[in-house]
Amino acid sequence: MLHLRLIVPAGRTDEVVDLLERTVGTTHLVVLAGAARDPVGDVVLCDVAREAGDELIGALRELGVDEYGAITVEKTDLTLSAHADRAEEEAPGEGADAVLWEELTEATHEESTFSVTYVSFLAVATMLAACGVMLDNAILIVGAMAVGPEFGPLAGISTALVQRAPWLVWRSLYALVGGFAVAMVLTAGFAWLMNAFGLFDATMIEGARPNTAFIWKPDWMSFVVAFLAGIAGTLSLTSAKSGALIGVAISVTTVPAAANAAVAFSYSDYRQMTGSTQQLLANLGGIVLAGTLTLLAQKALWRATRHRRAAVRPPAQAPAGTSGS
C-alpha cells in the first residue's frame, strides 16, 4: 500500500475527497480540517493500493493539488486492515507489476544530477578500477563496479525516452558523459602520479593480465550481459527492489572500461584505449536499450492488464431494498 498526505485549500477539499472516494483501491480516508499551516488548508490522508497509485497521483495533479497544495507519497511496509485487503483486491493488476511513473521520474532525476557527490563517486570508482587493472585483481574490479553510480543517468535516459521528456534526456546525458569525462581525466592523472611514485609502470598494463584483459576486448557477449543487466536494473527500480541494483552494478564493465581507457592513454597504449572505449560504449548502449524496451513493455502490459480486469469486473449491485427497474 501507498500512504498519501495531501494539503488542500479548504475550498477545494470536497472535489479532492470526491476523487479519492471514486478511485478504486483507495481506503482509510481521513480529513483534518484546517490542520495545515504552510500552505494553509486541510490535510487529507488516505491509503491506496500500489497498482492504483499512478492513476490517482496523475488525477490529483490534473486537479492542480501539486500547484496549490502538496502531494506526499510514502510506502507502507505493513498495513493490517480488512479495508486495505479489499482495496488491493479491487484495484486492477498486481502491485509488484505497477510502475509509479512520477516516483520513477523523480528518482532518476535525482540520480542524474551532475553534482560533486556524483562525480566524486564515479572518479573514485574509476581510480579503484585502475588499481584493479594494473594489479590484474578481479576483486578490486568488482569493488569498483559496485561503487560506480552510473546506472542512475542510464535509467534516467530510458525513463525520459519512454516519457518523452527531452529535457531529462539531455540532463541525464550531461551527467553521464560529463561524469565519465571528468572521472577518466582524473584517473589518467592518478595513473601518472602513481607512476611517478613507482607504484605503476608500463609493464603492468602491457602484461598478459588473464583476470582483466577482457575489459579491453569487447565482443557480442559484452553487449548481451549489459542488455540483461539493463533489464534487471530497470525492474529493480520500478518494483522498488533496490537490492538487485548491486547485482546489476557488478555485471557490467562500464567503470573498469573507462579506467582501462584512461590508464592506457596515460601510457600511450592506444590499442587498449580504443578497445576499452568500445567496451564502454557497448555496455552503455546495451543498458539504455534494455531499460527503454523494458519500460515500454511494462507500460504496454500494465495497460492491457487494466483493460482486461475492467472488462471482467462484475457490475456494482444495487443497494438492498431498491428495484432494478
XYZ file of C-alpha atoms in Angstrom:
325
model
C 0.000 0.000 0.000
C 0.943 3.648 -0.508
C 0.130 6.356 2.001
C -0.844 9.762 0.596
C -0.744 13.009 2.556
C -2.361 15.902 0.734
C -2.549 19.586 1.644
C -5.601 21.127 0.006
C -7.144 24.603 0.302
C -10.422 24.373 2.200
C -12.441 25.470 -0.821
C -11.197 22.539 -2.917
C -11.240 19.768 -0.345
C -14.625 18.407 -1.462
C -13.536 17.764 -5.037
C -10.335 16.066 -3.868
C -12.237 13.892 -1.391
C -14.749 13.034 -4.108
C -11.895 11.905 -6.371
C -10.417 9.735 -3.627
C -13.777 8.148 -2.859
C -14.341 7.342 -6.533
C -10.882 5.836 -7.038
C -10.870 2.041 -6.877
C -8.198 0.796 -4.482
C -8.358 3.739 -2.061
C -9.198 3.392 1.631
C -8.520 4.821 5.114
C -9.660 8.308 4.114
C -9.110 10.978 6.769
C -9.782 14.741 6.530
C -8.181 17.087 9.065
C -9.923 20.409 8.544
C -7.663 23.437 8.877
C -4.670 21.376 10.070
C -2.181 22.711 7.516
C -0.354 25.988 8.114
C 2.126 26.233 5.222
C 0.448 26.178 2.825
C -2.784 26.909 4.638
C -5.539 24.359 4.133
C -6.926 20.966 5.065
C -4.850 17.811 5.401
C -6.284 14.808 3.581
C -4.850 11.363 4.322
C -5.548 8.072 2.604
C -4.039 4.736 1.657
C -4.120 3.440 -1.890
C -3.118 0.142 -3.461
C 0.159 0.496 -5.352
C -1.484 -0.673 -8.570
C -3.919 2.258 -8.381
C -1.363 4.796 -7.214
C -0.050 6.080 -10.523
C -3.512 6.847 -11.916
C -4.581 8.562 -8.689
C -1.454 10.712 -8.492
C -1.968 11.733 -12.105
C -5.592 12.686 -11.395
C -4.544 14.730 -8.353
C -2.009 16.601 -10.469
C -4.687 17.295 -13.061
C -6.699 18.918 -10.270
C -3.646 21.045 -9.510
C -3.083 19.752 -5.981
C 0.689 19.861 -6.502
C 0.395 23.527 -7.537
C -1.900 24.971 -4.859
C -1.091 22.430 -2.127
C 1.119 19.377 -1.797
C 1.192 15.656 -2.600
C 3.385 13.423 -0.453
C 3.608 9.685 -1.129
C 5.101 7.173 1.299
C 5.431 3.392 1.104
C 3.881 1.443 3.961
C 5.700 -1.770 4.821
C 2.843 -3.227 6.836
C -0.882 -2.485 6.854
C -3.206 -4.714 8.881
C -6.707 -3.877 7.734
C -9.586 -5.690 6.096
C -10.371 -2.437 4.271
C -6.851 -2.384 2.826
C -7.153 -6.013 1.754
C -10.390 -5.230 -0.087
C -8.849 -2.156 -1.711
C -5.953 -4.228 -3.058
C -8.333 -6.890 -4.346
C -10.482 -4.313 -6.132
C -7.548 -2.466 -7.712
C -6.643 -3.765 -11.180
C -3.414 -5.685 -11.684
C -0.734 -6.660 -9.190
C 1.174 -4.203 -7.037
C 4.518 -5.783 -7.921
C 3.885 -5.074 -11.618
C 2.735 -1.481 -11.180
C 5.045 1.362 -12.214
C 4.759 4.665 -10.383
C 5.955 6.921 -13.174
C 6.099 10.026 -11.004
C 8.265 8.182 -8.473
C 10.500 6.742 -11.204
C 10.929 10.128 -12.867
C 11.779 11.764 -9.548
C 14.239 9.019 -8.582
C 16.084 9.071 -11.896
C 16.049 12.875 -11.897
C 17.826 12.873 -8.531
C 20.340 10.225 -9.619
C 21.005 12.003 -12.927
C 22.279 15.253 -11.443
C 25.808 16.331 -12.356
C 26.852 17.017 -8.780
C 30.105 16.986 -6.838
C 28.997 13.858 -4.982
C 28.092 12.009 -8.199
C 31.374 12.894 -9.907
C 33.343 12.029 -6.765
C 31.812 8.553 -6.546
C 32.422 7.934 -10.252
C 36.021 9.216 -10.092
C 36.859 7.136 -7.017
C 35.284 4.055 -8.606
C 37.312 4.601 -11.779
C 40.552 5.009 -9.793
C 39.789 1.810 -7.862
C 39.235 0.049 -11.174
C 42.559 1.462 -12.424
C 44.294 -0.185 -9.471
C 42.499 -3.420 -10.280
C 43.563 -3.196 -13.924
C 47.208 -2.563 -13.121
C 47.343 -5.287 -10.447
C 45.189 -7.673 -12.524
C 42.997 -8.015 -9.443
C 39.416 -9.102 -10.143
C 38.299 -8.306 -6.582
C 39.231 -4.650 -6.978
C 37.406 -4.577 -10.307
C 34.223 -5.931 -8.721
C 34.517 -3.424 -5.868
C 34.888 -0.547 -8.305
C 31.863 -1.718 -10.270
C 29.763 -1.755 -7.091
C 30.815 1.802 -6.184
C 30.066 3.333 -9.588
C 26.846 5.438 -9.703
C 26.436 5.440 -13.473
C 23.197 3.421 -13.569
C 21.253 6.480 -12.389
C 21.811 8.549 -15.554
C 21.352 5.466 -17.732
C 17.962 4.792 -16.128
C 17.183 8.488 -16.464
C 17.760 8.351 -20.219
C 15.490 5.307 -20.600
C 12.753 6.848 -18.464
C 12.930 10.142 -20.341
C 12.718 8.404 -23.721
C 9.612 6.458 -22.680
C 8.024 9.503 -21.049
C 9.040 11.711 -23.996
C 10.849 14.220 -21.793
C 13.706 15.671 -23.875
C 14.947 17.887 -21.042
C 15.538 14.836 -18.837
C 17.323 13.038 -21.698
C 19.783 15.897 -22.053
C 20.176 16.255 -18.283
C 20.974 12.550 -17.934
C 23.307 12.572 -20.925
C 25.146 15.552 -19.475
C 25.606 13.746 -16.152
C 26.676 10.525 -17.874
C 29.099 11.952 -20.441
C 30.383 14.736 -18.230
C 30.843 12.417 -15.266
C 32.825 9.855 -17.237
C 34.908 12.571 -18.902
C 35.917 14.087 -15.561
C 36.494 10.661 -13.980
C 38.696 9.495 -16.854
C 40.781 12.689 -16.858
C 41.304 12.401 -13.093
C 42.160 8.713 -13.439
C 44.727 9.466 -16.132
C 46.298 11.990 -13.765
C 46.115 9.417 -10.962
C 47.980 6.914 -13.170
C 50.729 9.456 -13.926
C 51.049 10.192 -10.197
C 51.230 6.511 -9.296
C 53.849 6.049 -12.000
C 55.905 8.910 -10.542
C 55.849 7.192 -7.146
C 56.889 3.904 -8.741
C 53.629 2.125 -7.949
C 52.548 1.817 -11.593
C 54.715 1.058 -14.614
C 54.190 0.256 -18.283
C 54.811 -3.484 -17.860
C 51.741 -3.744 -15.622
C 49.324 -2.658 -18.343
C 51.190 -4.316 -21.213
C 51.357 -7.698 -19.476
C 49.082 -10.688 -20.122
C 46.589 -9.813 -17.330
C 44.498 -13.011 -17.529
C 41.938 -11.743 -14.988
C 41.220 -8.341 -16.517
C 42.239 -8.452 -20.192
C 38.574 -8.947 -21.167
C 37.934 -5.305 -20.256
C 39.535 -4.003 -23.445
C 38.461 -6.881 -25.698
C 34.742 -6.292 -26.356
C 32.572 -8.869 -28.082
C 28.880 -9.585 -28.505
C 28.744 -11.200 -25.067
C 29.638 -7.822 -23.566
C 26.534 -6.348 -25.160
C 24.347 -9.315 -24.148
C 25.431 -9.078 -20.499
C 24.846 -5.321 -20.480
C 21.403 -5.822 -22.048
C 20.380 -8.392 -19.426
C 21.754 -6.196 -16.646
C 19.758 -3.272 -18.016
C 16.552 -5.308 -17.786
C 17.310 -6.368 -14.214
C 18.250 -2.845 -13.169
C 15.094 -1.322 -14.615
C 12.894 -3.947 -12.953
C 14.610 -3.276 -9.631
C 13.819 0.427 -9.914
C 10.196 0.031 -10.946
C 9.477 -2.625 -8.323
C 11.350 -0.790 -5.539
C 13.709 -3.776 -5.094
C 16.888 -1.712 -4.894
C 18.966 -4.641 -3.628
C 19.067 -6.039 -7.158
C 20.996 -2.966 -8.322
C 24.151 -4.292 -6.650
C 23.991 -7.358 -8.866
C 23.487 -5.130 -11.882
C 26.455 -2.951 -10.942
C 28.876 -5.872 -10.765
C 27.616 -7.390 -14.019
C 28.745 -4.711 -16.439
C 32.198 -3.295 -17.139
C 31.414 0.382 -17.612
C 33.683 1.756 -14.868
C 36.524 -0.764 -15.478
C 36.454 0.000 -19.196
C 36.669 3.737 -18.500
C 39.552 3.122 -16.098
C 41.441 0.941 -18.551
C 40.995 3.545 -21.290
C 42.332 6.298 -19.022
C 45.341 4.277 -17.870
C 46.097 3.082 -21.411
C 46.001 6.700 -22.593
C 48.461 7.720 -19.882
C 50.888 5.088 -21.206
C 50.145 5.876 -24.889
C 48.693 2.410 -25.457
C 46.084 3.495 -27.950
C 45.096 -0.062 -28.916
C 43.889 -0.792 -25.390
C 42.365 2.659 -25.130
C 40.302 2.055 -28.275
C 39.183 -1.396 -27.175
C 38.236 -0.147 -23.724
C 36.253 2.735 -25.200
C 34.358 0.306 -27.430
C 33.641 -1.851 -24.380
C 32.352 1.197 -22.501
C 30.065 2.276 -25.350
C 28.728 -1.268 -25.844
C 27.819 -1.511 -22.161
C 26.213 1.914 -22.017
C 24.242 1.305 -25.208
C 23.067 -2.138 -24.087
C 21.809 -0.842 -20.739
C 19.933 2.105 -22.254
C 18.342 -0.061 -24.948
C 17.298 -2.725 -22.440
C 15.958 -0.160 -19.989
C 13.894 1.585 -22.643
C 12.419 -1.644 -24.023
C 11.668 -2.912 -20.509
C 9.777 0.245 -19.577
C 7.839 0.173 -22.852
C 6.921 -3.472 -22.238
C 5.844 -2.739 -18.661
C 3.731 0.173 -19.843
C 2.005 -1.930 -22.515
C 1.459 -4.936 -20.239
C 0.065 -2.776 -17.445
C -2.356 -1.079 -19.821
C -3.504 -4.474 -21.129
C -3.914 -5.801 -17.584
C -6.051 -2.852 -16.537
C -8.288 -3.201 -19.572
C -8.673 -6.940 -19.007
C -9.545 -6.514 -15.323
C -12.011 -3.745 -16.140
C -13.709 -5.960 -18.727
C -14.253 -8.863 -16.339
C -15.150 -6.797 -13.230
C -18.760 -7.558 -12.265
C -21.216 -4.637 -12.307
C -21.985 -2.954 -8.989
C -25.125 -4.344 -7.334
C -27.962 -2.069 -6.308
C -28.380 -1.497 -2.557
C -30.782 -3.784 -0.730
C -34.426 -2.729 -0.940
C -34.140 -0.979 -4.332
C -35.585 -2.089 -7.625
C -33.501 -2.846 -10.644
C -36.048 -1.183 -12.921
